[in-house]
Amino acid sequence: ETGVTQSPTHLIKTRGQQVTLRCSSQSGHNTVSWYQQALGQGPQFIFQYYREEENGRGNFPPRFSGLQFPNYSSELNVNALELDDSALYLCASSLIGLGGELFFGEGSRLTVL
Amino acid sequence: DAKTTQPNSMESNEEEPVHLPCNHSTISGTDYIHWYRQLPSQGPEYVIHGLTSNVNNRMASLAIAEDRKSSTLILHRATLRDAAVYYCILRDRGKAAGNKLTFGGGTRVLVKP
């Protein structure tokens, strides 16, 4: 039990639609990061938020966006869904700057048809 | 990002030790060595991390070569629950790096009863 919860656990969308995934971070953690994990591969860093602002981004297009809220919750939004966006989306929370562990949720599995 | 190289898979018998190697010949002086594991249908889970000295915790031990170009994660007595994909990750300890983890393909560990 990491204290990080994600919703929904599974969802199906069609190409061109938009999706919002939600994450509730562990209390007290000031940083949330999101990862995309395609089947059979390791997670890929999408971006991270620190004090409600984007603070680092991986190689993902602008249609991937996010929000972080003062109550430690966050959202990942993906517009204009493509088939290749089908993946497990993982949220991780931590305290920035300490070099310590990240706490991951169990993920939201998105299928795009 | 500095790259790590791990074997694709390893097998072990239950209650025997498992030694998981990782090569990171391009490691920089500011990189920590982190290990995470991912059990089936779960998000990654922190295992251990170190900088220069060997480290022990309740889950595992981390042996770091003197030149820091390689490391070995040691599971002292494998259980069926240890069957997972193990990721060796280099993480910049600078604050600006935030919480970006660069995952490779990892090592899939199979534990036989």
Short mmCIF file of C-alpha atoms in Angstrom, two decimals:
data_model
loop_
_atom_site.label_atom_id
_atom_site.label_comp_id
_atom_site.label_asym_id
_atom_site.label_seq_id
_atom_site.Cartn_x
_atom_site.Cartn_y
_atom_site.Cartn_z
CA GLU A 1 0.00 0.00 0.00
CA THR A 2 1.75 3.15 -1.25
CA GLY A 3 -0.93 5.69 -0.44
CA VAL A 4 -1.16 6.64 -4.12
CA THR A 5 -4.49 5.92 -5.75
CA GLN A 6 -5.46 6.23 -9.40
CA SER A 7 -8.79 6.25 -11.21
CA PRO A 8 -10.25 4.84 -13.27
CA THR A 9 -8.43 1.50 -13.25
CA HIS A 10 -9.53 0.63 -16.78
CA LEU A 11 -11.17 2.57 -19.57
CA ILE A 12 -11.82 2.32 -23.29
CA LYS A 13 -11.88 5.28 -25.67
CA THR A 14 -11.96 5.74 -29.42
CA ARG A 15 -9.52 7.61 -31.63
CA GLY A 16 -9.88 11.37 -31.48
CA GLN A 17 -11.53 11.42 -28.05
CA GLN A 18 -10.12 13.05 -24.96
CA VAL A 19 -9.38 11.37 -21.62
CA THR A 20 -8.70 12.54 -18.06
CA LEU A 21 -6.91 10.29 -15.59
CA ARG A 22 -6.76 11.10 -11.90
CA CYS A 23 -4.26 10.50 -9.14
CA SER A 24 -4.33 11.09 -5.41
CA SER A 25 -0.80 11.45 -4.10
CA GLN A 26 0.54 10.45 -0.71
CA SER A 27 -0.15 13.16 1.86
CA GLY A 28 2.71 15.62 2.21
CA HIS A 29 4.34 14.84 -1.13
CA ASN A 30 4.93 17.97 -3.18
CA THR A 31 5.79 16.35 -6.50
CA VAL A 32 3.80 14.14 -8.82
CA SER A 33 5.08 12.56 -12.00
CA TRP A 34 3.30 10.60 -14.71
CA TYR A 35 4.56 7.69 -16.75
CA GLN A 36 3.29 5.78 -19.77
CA GLN A 37 3.96 2.06 -19.95
CA ALA A 38 3.26 0.26 -23.21
CA LEU A 39 2.77 -3.49 -23.08
CA GLY A 40 6.03 -5.33 -22.48
CA GLN A 41 8.10 -2.18 -22.00
CA GLY A 42 9.39 -0.14 -19.10
CA PRO A 43 7.58 3.03 -18.02
CA GLN A 44 8.39 6.22 -19.94
CA PHE A 45 8.46 9.59 -18.18
CA ILE A 46 5.76 11.99 -19.42
CA PHE A 47 6.13 14.98 -17.07
CA GLN A 48 6.23 16.00 -13.46
CA TYR A 49 4.51 18.73 -11.43
CA TYR A 50 5.94 20.55 -8.45
CA ARG A 51 3.87 23.06 -6.50
CA GLU A 52 1.19 23.00 -9.19
CA GLU A 53 3.51 23.85 -12.08
CA GLU A 54 5.03 21.61 -14.74
CA ASN A 55 8.65 21.04 -13.81
CA GLY A 56 10.16 18.68 -16.35
CA ARG A 57 8.81 16.92 -19.41
CA GLY A 58 9.73 13.85 -21.40
CA ASN A 59 9.41 13.31 -25.14
CA PHE A 60 5.62 13.61 -25.34
CA PRO A 61 3.59 16.01 -27.52
CA PRO A 62 1.59 18.94 -26.12
CA ARG A 63 -1.68 17.01 -26.34
CA PHE A 64 -0.47 15.37 -23.11
CA SER A 65 -1.09 17.88 -20.35
CA GLY A 66 -1.58 17.85 -16.62
CA LEU A 67 -2.68 19.62 -13.51
CA GLN A 68 -1.66 19.41 -9.88
CA PHE A 69 -3.96 20.64 -7.12
CA PRO A 70 -3.20 21.89 -3.58
CA ASN A 71 -4.88 18.85 -2.06
CA TYR A 72 -2.19 16.53 -3.50
CA SER A 73 -4.42 15.31 -6.32
CA SER A 74 -3.46 15.57 -9.98
CA GLU A 75 -4.76 14.89 -13.47
CA LEU A 76 -3.31 13.70 -16.74
CA ASN A 77 -5.23 14.85 -19.82
CA VAL A 78 -4.71 13.43 -23.28
CA ASN A 79 -6.42 15.06 -26.27
CA ALA A 80 -6.98 13.68 -29.77
CA LEU A 81 -6.33 10.10 -28.71
CA GLU A 82 -4.34 7.85 -31.03
CA LEU A 83 -4.16 4.07 -31.13
CA ASP A 84 -0.57 4.20 -29.81
CA ASP A 85 -1.78 5.93 -26.67
CA SER A 86 -3.09 2.56 -25.48
CA ALA A 87 -0.99 1.86 -22.39
CA LEU A 88 -0.85 1.73 -18.61
CA TYR A 89 -0.56 5.23 -17.16
CA LEU A 90 1.23 5.43 -13.84
CA CYS A 91 1.29 8.22 -11.32
CA ALA A 92 4.12 8.57 -8.77
CA SER A 93 4.43 10.92 -5.84
CA SER A 94 7.43 11.97 -3.80
CA LEU A 95 9.25 14.85 -2.14
CA ILE A 96 11.40 16.75 -4.59
CA GLY A 97 15.11 17.17 -4.11
CA LEU A 98 15.70 14.43 -1.57
CA GLY A 99 16.70 11.74 -4.08
CA GLY A 100 14.56 9.23 -2.28
CA GLU A 101 11.97 6.79 -3.43
CA LEU A 102 8.98 7.40 -5.64
CA PHE A 103 5.64 5.90 -4.64
CA PHE A 104 3.68 4.58 -7.59
CA GLY A 105 -0.02 3.91 -7.95
CA GLU A 106 -1.30 0.78 -9.65
CA GLY A 107 -2.09 2.65 -12.83
CA SER A 108 -4.93 3.32 -15.22
CA ARG A 109 -5.09 1.04 -18.24
CA LEU A 110 -6.27 2.94 -21.31
CA THR A 111 -7.36 1.17 -24.48
CA VAL A 112 -7.89 3.27 -27.59
CA LEU A 113 -9.95 1.65 -30.36
CA ASP B 1 20.53 10.22 -19.51
CA ALA B 2 23.12 7.63 -18.54
CA LYS B 3 22.16 4.16 -19.74
CA THR B 4 21.94 0.86 -17.86
CA THR B 5 22.24 -2.66 -19.26
CA GLN B 6 20.57 -5.66 -17.66
CA PRO B 7 19.96 -9.26 -18.73
CA ASN B 8 16.47 -9.79 -20.11
CA SER B 9 15.58 -12.60 -17.73
CA MET B 10 16.84 -14.81 -14.91
CA GLU B 11 15.52 -17.89 -13.17
CA SER B 12 15.95 -18.91 -9.57
CA ASN B 13 14.73 -21.60 -7.25
CA GLU B 14 12.67 -20.65 -4.24
CA GLU B 15 14.70 -19.87 -1.09
CA GLU B 16 17.93 -19.53 -3.07
CA PRO B 17 19.77 -16.21 -3.54
CA VAL B 18 19.35 -14.19 -6.71
CA HIS B 19 22.07 -11.90 -8.04
CA LEU B 20 20.87 -9.36 -10.60
CA PRO B 21 23.66 -7.55 -12.45
CA CYS B 22 23.49 -4.08 -13.94
CA ASN B 23 26.11 -2.31 -16.04
CA HIS B 24 26.23 1.47 -16.09
CA SER B 25 29.60 2.36 -17.55
CA THR B 26 28.60 5.98 -18.33
CA ILE B 27 27.48 6.80 -14.78
CA SER B 28 28.29 10.33 -13.64
CA GLY B 29 29.40 11.49 -10.23
CA THR B 30 25.94 12.88 -9.45
CA ASP B 31 24.01 9.69 -10.25
CA TYR B 32 22.45 7.51 -7.61
CA ILE B 33 21.83 3.85 -8.48
CA HIS B 34 18.19 2.96 -7.88
CA TRP B 35 16.38 -0.36 -8.15
CA TYR B 36 12.66 -0.74 -8.58
CA ARG B 37 10.62 -3.83 -9.23
CA GLN B 38 7.24 -4.30 -10.82
CA LEU B 39 5.06 -7.21 -9.86
CA PRO B 40 2.40 -8.35 -12.32
CA SER B 41 -0.51 -5.93 -12.64
CA GLN B 42 1.05 -3.42 -10.22
CA GLY B 43 2.97 -0.17 -10.40
CA PRO B 44 6.73 -0.15 -9.82
CA GLU B 45 7.88 -0.53 -6.23
CA TYR B 46 11.06 0.94 -4.75
CA VAL B 47 13.60 -1.67 -3.67
CA ILE B 48 16.84 0.07 -2.75
CA HIS B 49 19.29 2.77 -3.80
CA GLY B 50 22.89 3.70 -3.22
CA LEU B 51 25.67 6.04 -4.27
CA THR B 52 29.06 4.49 -3.55
CA SER B 53 28.86 2.13 -0.59
CA ASN B 54 27.03 -1.18 -0.40
CA VAL B 55 23.53 -0.89 1.06
CA ASN B 56 21.24 -3.29 2.87
CA ASN B 57 17.56 -3.08 3.71
CA ARG B 58 14.80 -5.49 4.59
CA MET B 59 14.13 -6.30 0.94
CA ALA B 60 17.58 -6.67 -0.59
CA SER B 61 21.25 -5.74 -0.69
CA LEU B 62 22.97 -3.55 -3.25
CA ALA B 63 26.61 -4.17 -4.06
CA ILE B 64 28.30 -1.33 -5.97
CA ALA B 65 31.59 -1.79 -7.78
CA GLU B 66 34.47 0.41 -6.66
CA ASP B 67 34.50 2.26 -10.01
CA ARG B 68 30.67 2.51 -9.88
CA LYS B 69 30.37 1.20 -13.43
CA SER B 70 28.34 -1.79 -12.34
CA SER B 71 26.17 -2.96 -9.47
CA THR B 72 24.39 -6.09 -8.31
CA LEU B 73 21.06 -6.39 -6.58
CA ILE B 74 20.98 -9.36 -4.24
CA LEU B 75 17.80 -11.04 -3.08
CA HIS B 76 19.03 -13.27 -0.29
CA ARG B 77 16.25 -15.87 -0.30
CA ALA B 78 13.90 -15.67 -3.25
CA THR B 79 10.23 -16.29 -2.65
CA LEU B 80 7.46 -16.74 -5.19
CA ARG B 81 6.39 -13.18 -4.40
CA ASP B 82 9.74 -11.91 -5.70
CA ALA B 83 8.81 -12.88 -9.26
CA ALA B 84 8.78 -9.52 -11.01
CA VAL B 85 10.59 -7.28 -13.48
CA TYR B 86 13.55 -5.58 -11.79
CA TYR B 87 14.71 -2.22 -13.11
CA CYS B 88 18.15 -0.71 -12.52
CA ILE B 89 17.94 3.08 -12.90
CA LEU B 90 20.44 5.92 -12.65
CA ARG B 91 18.95 8.97 -11.02
CA ASP B 92 20.61 12.39 -10.93
CA ARG B 93 20.67 13.59 -7.34
CA GLY B 94 20.49 17.22 -8.42
CA LYS B 95 17.28 18.91 -7.37
CA ALA B 96 16.63 20.14 -10.89
CA ALA B 97 16.31 16.58 -12.09
CA GLY B 98 13.26 16.17 -9.94
CA ASN B 99 11.70 12.80 -10.01
CA LYS B 100 12.36 11.68 -13.55
CA LEU B 101 13.27 8.01 -13.71
CA THR B 102 14.54 6.55 -16.98
CA PHE B 103 13.46 2.91 -17.07
CA GLY B 104 15.10 0.41 -19.40
CA GLY B 105 13.76 -3.02 -20.21
CA GLY B 106 14.60 -4.52 -16.83
CA THR B 107 15.27 -8.14 -15.87
CA ARG B 108 12.32 -10.50 -15.60
CA VAL B 109 12.90 -12.80 -12.61
CA LEU B 110 11.17 -16.16 -12.53
CA VAL B 111 11.15 -18.02 -9.22
CA LYS B 112 10.54 -21.74 -9.38
CA PRO B 113 9.04 -23.61 -6.42
#
